PDB file of C-alpha atoms in Angstrom:
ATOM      1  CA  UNK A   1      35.679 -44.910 -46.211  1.00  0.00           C
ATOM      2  CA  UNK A   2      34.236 -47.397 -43.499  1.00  0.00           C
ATOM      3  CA  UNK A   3      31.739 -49.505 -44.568  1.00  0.00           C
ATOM      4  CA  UNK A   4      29.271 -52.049 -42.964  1.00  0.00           C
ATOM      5  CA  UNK A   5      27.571 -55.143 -44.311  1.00  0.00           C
ATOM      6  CA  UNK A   6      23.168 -55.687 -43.967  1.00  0.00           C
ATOM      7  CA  UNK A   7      24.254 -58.684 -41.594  1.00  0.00           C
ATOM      8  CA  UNK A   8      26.574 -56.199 -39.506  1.00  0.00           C
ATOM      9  CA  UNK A   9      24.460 -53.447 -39.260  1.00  0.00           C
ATOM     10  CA  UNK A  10      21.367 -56.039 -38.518  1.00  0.00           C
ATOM     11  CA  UNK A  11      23.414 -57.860 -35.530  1.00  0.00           C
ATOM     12  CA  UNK A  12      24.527 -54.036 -33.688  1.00  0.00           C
ATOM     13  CA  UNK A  13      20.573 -52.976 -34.038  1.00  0.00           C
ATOM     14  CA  UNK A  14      19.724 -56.545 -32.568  1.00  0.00           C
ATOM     15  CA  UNK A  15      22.070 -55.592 -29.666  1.00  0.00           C
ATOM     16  CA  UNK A  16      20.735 -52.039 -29.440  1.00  0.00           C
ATOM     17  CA  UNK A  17      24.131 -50.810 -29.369  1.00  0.00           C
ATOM     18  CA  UNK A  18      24.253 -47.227 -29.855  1.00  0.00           C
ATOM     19  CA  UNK A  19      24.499 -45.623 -33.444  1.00  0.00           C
ATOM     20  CA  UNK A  20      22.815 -43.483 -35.164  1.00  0.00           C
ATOM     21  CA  UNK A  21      21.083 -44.662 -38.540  1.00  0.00           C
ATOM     22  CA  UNK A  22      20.800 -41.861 -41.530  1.00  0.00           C
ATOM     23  CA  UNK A  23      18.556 -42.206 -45.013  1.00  0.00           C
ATOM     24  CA  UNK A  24      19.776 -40.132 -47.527  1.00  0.00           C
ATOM     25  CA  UNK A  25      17.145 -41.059 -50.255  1.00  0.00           C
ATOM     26  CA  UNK A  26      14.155 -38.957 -51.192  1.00  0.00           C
ATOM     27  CA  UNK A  27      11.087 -38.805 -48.758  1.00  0.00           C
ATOM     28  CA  UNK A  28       8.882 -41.206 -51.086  1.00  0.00           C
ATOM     29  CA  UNK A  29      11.787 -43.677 -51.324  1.00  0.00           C
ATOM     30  CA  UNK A  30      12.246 -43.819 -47.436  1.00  0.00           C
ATOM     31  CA  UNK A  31       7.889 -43.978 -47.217  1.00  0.00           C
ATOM     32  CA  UNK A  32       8.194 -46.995 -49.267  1.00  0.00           C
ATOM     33  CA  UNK A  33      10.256 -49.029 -47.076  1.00  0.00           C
ATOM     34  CA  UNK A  34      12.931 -48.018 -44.703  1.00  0.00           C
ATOM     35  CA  UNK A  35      15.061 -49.829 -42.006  1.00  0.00           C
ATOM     36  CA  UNK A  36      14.366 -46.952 -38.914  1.00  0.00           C
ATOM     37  CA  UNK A  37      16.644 -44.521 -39.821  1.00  0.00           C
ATOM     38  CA  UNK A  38      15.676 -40.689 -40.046  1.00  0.00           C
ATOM     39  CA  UNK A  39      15.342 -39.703 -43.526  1.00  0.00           C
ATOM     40  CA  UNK A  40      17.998 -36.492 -44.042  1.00  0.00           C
ATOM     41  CA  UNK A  41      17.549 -36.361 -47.841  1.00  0.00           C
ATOM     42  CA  UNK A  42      20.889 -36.186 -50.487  1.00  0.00           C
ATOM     43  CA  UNK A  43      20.566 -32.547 -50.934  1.00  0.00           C
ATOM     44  CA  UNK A  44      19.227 -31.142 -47.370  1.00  0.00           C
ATOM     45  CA  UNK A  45      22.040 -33.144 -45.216  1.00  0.00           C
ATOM     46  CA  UNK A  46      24.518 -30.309 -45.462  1.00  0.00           C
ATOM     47  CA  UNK A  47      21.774 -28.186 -44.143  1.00  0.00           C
ATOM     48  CA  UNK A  48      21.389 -30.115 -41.350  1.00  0.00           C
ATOM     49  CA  UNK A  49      24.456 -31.100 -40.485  1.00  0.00           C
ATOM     50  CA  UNK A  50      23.096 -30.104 -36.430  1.00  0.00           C
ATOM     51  CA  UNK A  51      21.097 -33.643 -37.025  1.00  0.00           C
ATOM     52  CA  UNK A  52      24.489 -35.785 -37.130  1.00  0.00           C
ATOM     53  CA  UNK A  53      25.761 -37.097 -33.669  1.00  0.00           C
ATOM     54  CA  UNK A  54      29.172 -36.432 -33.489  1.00  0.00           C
ATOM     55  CA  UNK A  55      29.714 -39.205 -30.288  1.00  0.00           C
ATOM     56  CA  UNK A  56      28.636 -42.478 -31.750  1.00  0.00           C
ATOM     57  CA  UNK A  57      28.790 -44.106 -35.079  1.00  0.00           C
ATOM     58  CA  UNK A  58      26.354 -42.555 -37.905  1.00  0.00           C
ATOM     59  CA  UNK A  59      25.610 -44.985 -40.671  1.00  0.00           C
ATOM     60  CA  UNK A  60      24.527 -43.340 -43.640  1.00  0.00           C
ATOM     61  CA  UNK A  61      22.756 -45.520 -46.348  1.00  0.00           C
ATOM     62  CA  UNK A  62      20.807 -45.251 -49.507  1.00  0.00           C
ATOM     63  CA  UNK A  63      19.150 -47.755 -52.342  1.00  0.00           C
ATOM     64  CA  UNK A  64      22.129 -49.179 -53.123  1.00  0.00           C
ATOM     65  CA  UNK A  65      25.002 -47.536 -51.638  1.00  0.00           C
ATOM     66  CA  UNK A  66      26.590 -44.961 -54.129  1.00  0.00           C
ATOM     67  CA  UNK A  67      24.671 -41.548 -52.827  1.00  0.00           C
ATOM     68  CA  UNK A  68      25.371 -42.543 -49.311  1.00  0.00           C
ATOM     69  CA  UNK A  69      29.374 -42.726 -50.165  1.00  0.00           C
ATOM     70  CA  UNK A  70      29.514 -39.585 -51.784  1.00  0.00           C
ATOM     71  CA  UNK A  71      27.445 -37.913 -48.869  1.00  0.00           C
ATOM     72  CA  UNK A  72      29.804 -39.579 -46.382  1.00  0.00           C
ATOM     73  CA  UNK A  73      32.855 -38.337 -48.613  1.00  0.00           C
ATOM     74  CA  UNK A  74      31.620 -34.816 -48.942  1.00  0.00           C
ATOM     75  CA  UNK A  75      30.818 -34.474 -45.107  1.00  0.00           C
ATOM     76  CA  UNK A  76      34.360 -36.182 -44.043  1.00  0.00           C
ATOM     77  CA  UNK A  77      36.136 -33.679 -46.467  1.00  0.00           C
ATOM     78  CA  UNK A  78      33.995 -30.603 -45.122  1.00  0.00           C
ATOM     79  CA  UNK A  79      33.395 -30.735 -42.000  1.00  0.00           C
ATOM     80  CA  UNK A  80      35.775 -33.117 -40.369  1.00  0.00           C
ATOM     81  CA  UNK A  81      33.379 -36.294 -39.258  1.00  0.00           C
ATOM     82  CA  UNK A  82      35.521 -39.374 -38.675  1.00  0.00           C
ATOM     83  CA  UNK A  83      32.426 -40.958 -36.880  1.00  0.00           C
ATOM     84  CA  UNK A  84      30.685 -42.089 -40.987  1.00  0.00           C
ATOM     85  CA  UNK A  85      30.267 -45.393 -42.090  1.00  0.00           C
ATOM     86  CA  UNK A  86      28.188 -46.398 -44.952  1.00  0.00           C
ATOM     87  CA  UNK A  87      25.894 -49.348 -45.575  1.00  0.00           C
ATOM     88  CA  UNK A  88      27.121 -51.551 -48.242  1.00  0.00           C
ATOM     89  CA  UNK A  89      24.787 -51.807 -50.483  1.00  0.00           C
ATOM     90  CA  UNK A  90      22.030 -49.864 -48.896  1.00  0.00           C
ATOM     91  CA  UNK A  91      18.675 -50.708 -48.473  1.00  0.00           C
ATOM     92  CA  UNK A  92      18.604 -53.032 -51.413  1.00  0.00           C
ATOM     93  CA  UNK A  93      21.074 -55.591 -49.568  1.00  0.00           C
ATOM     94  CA  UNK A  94      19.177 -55.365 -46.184  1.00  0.00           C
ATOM     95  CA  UNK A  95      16.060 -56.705 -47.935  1.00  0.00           C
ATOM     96  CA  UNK A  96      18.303 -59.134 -50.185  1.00  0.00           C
ATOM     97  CA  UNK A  97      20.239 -60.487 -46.893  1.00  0.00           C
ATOM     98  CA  UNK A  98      17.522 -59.842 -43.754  1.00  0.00           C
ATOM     99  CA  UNK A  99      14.177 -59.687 -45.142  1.00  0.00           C
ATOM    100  CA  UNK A 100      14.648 -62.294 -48.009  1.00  0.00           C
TER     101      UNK A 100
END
């Protein structure tokens, strides 16, 4: 599984490069704080599977990193996406390594 540091994912958004950025935690964990991504929820991504680009990078994240993985796992082994990478340590390390 590809993965991506806070620091990584922080320099490509300061660049604006294109990617697409995908919360997979509840809706009142993404209202608390979020980094910009739309919030697809753990157990409504596979039915919205239309919301994933299939032409640039998608990084999936969560709190910490472990319900992102198996979401990214799950789609690669389902429907084919090669295009997944998954934020190491989710939210928790882009406040611990940007914000902090």
């Amino acid at each position: 599984m590809k993965s991506i540091s806070a620091m990584e994912l922080f320099q490509i958004v300061q660049r604006k490069e294109s990617c697409q950025l995908i919360d997979v935690r509840e809706v009142v964990e993404h209202n608390d704080f979020n980094i910009g991504g739309d919030n697809i929820p753990m157990s409504e991504i596979f039915e919205n599977i239309q919301r994933l680009s299939p032409d640039q990078p998608v990084i999936i994240y969560c709190q910490t990193g472990p319900r992102s993985a198996i979401v990214i796992q799950r789609l690669e082994e389902k429907f084919g996406f090669i295009n997944l990478i998954n934020l190491s340590g989710g939210v928790d390390a882009w406040r611990k390594d940007i914000i902090d």
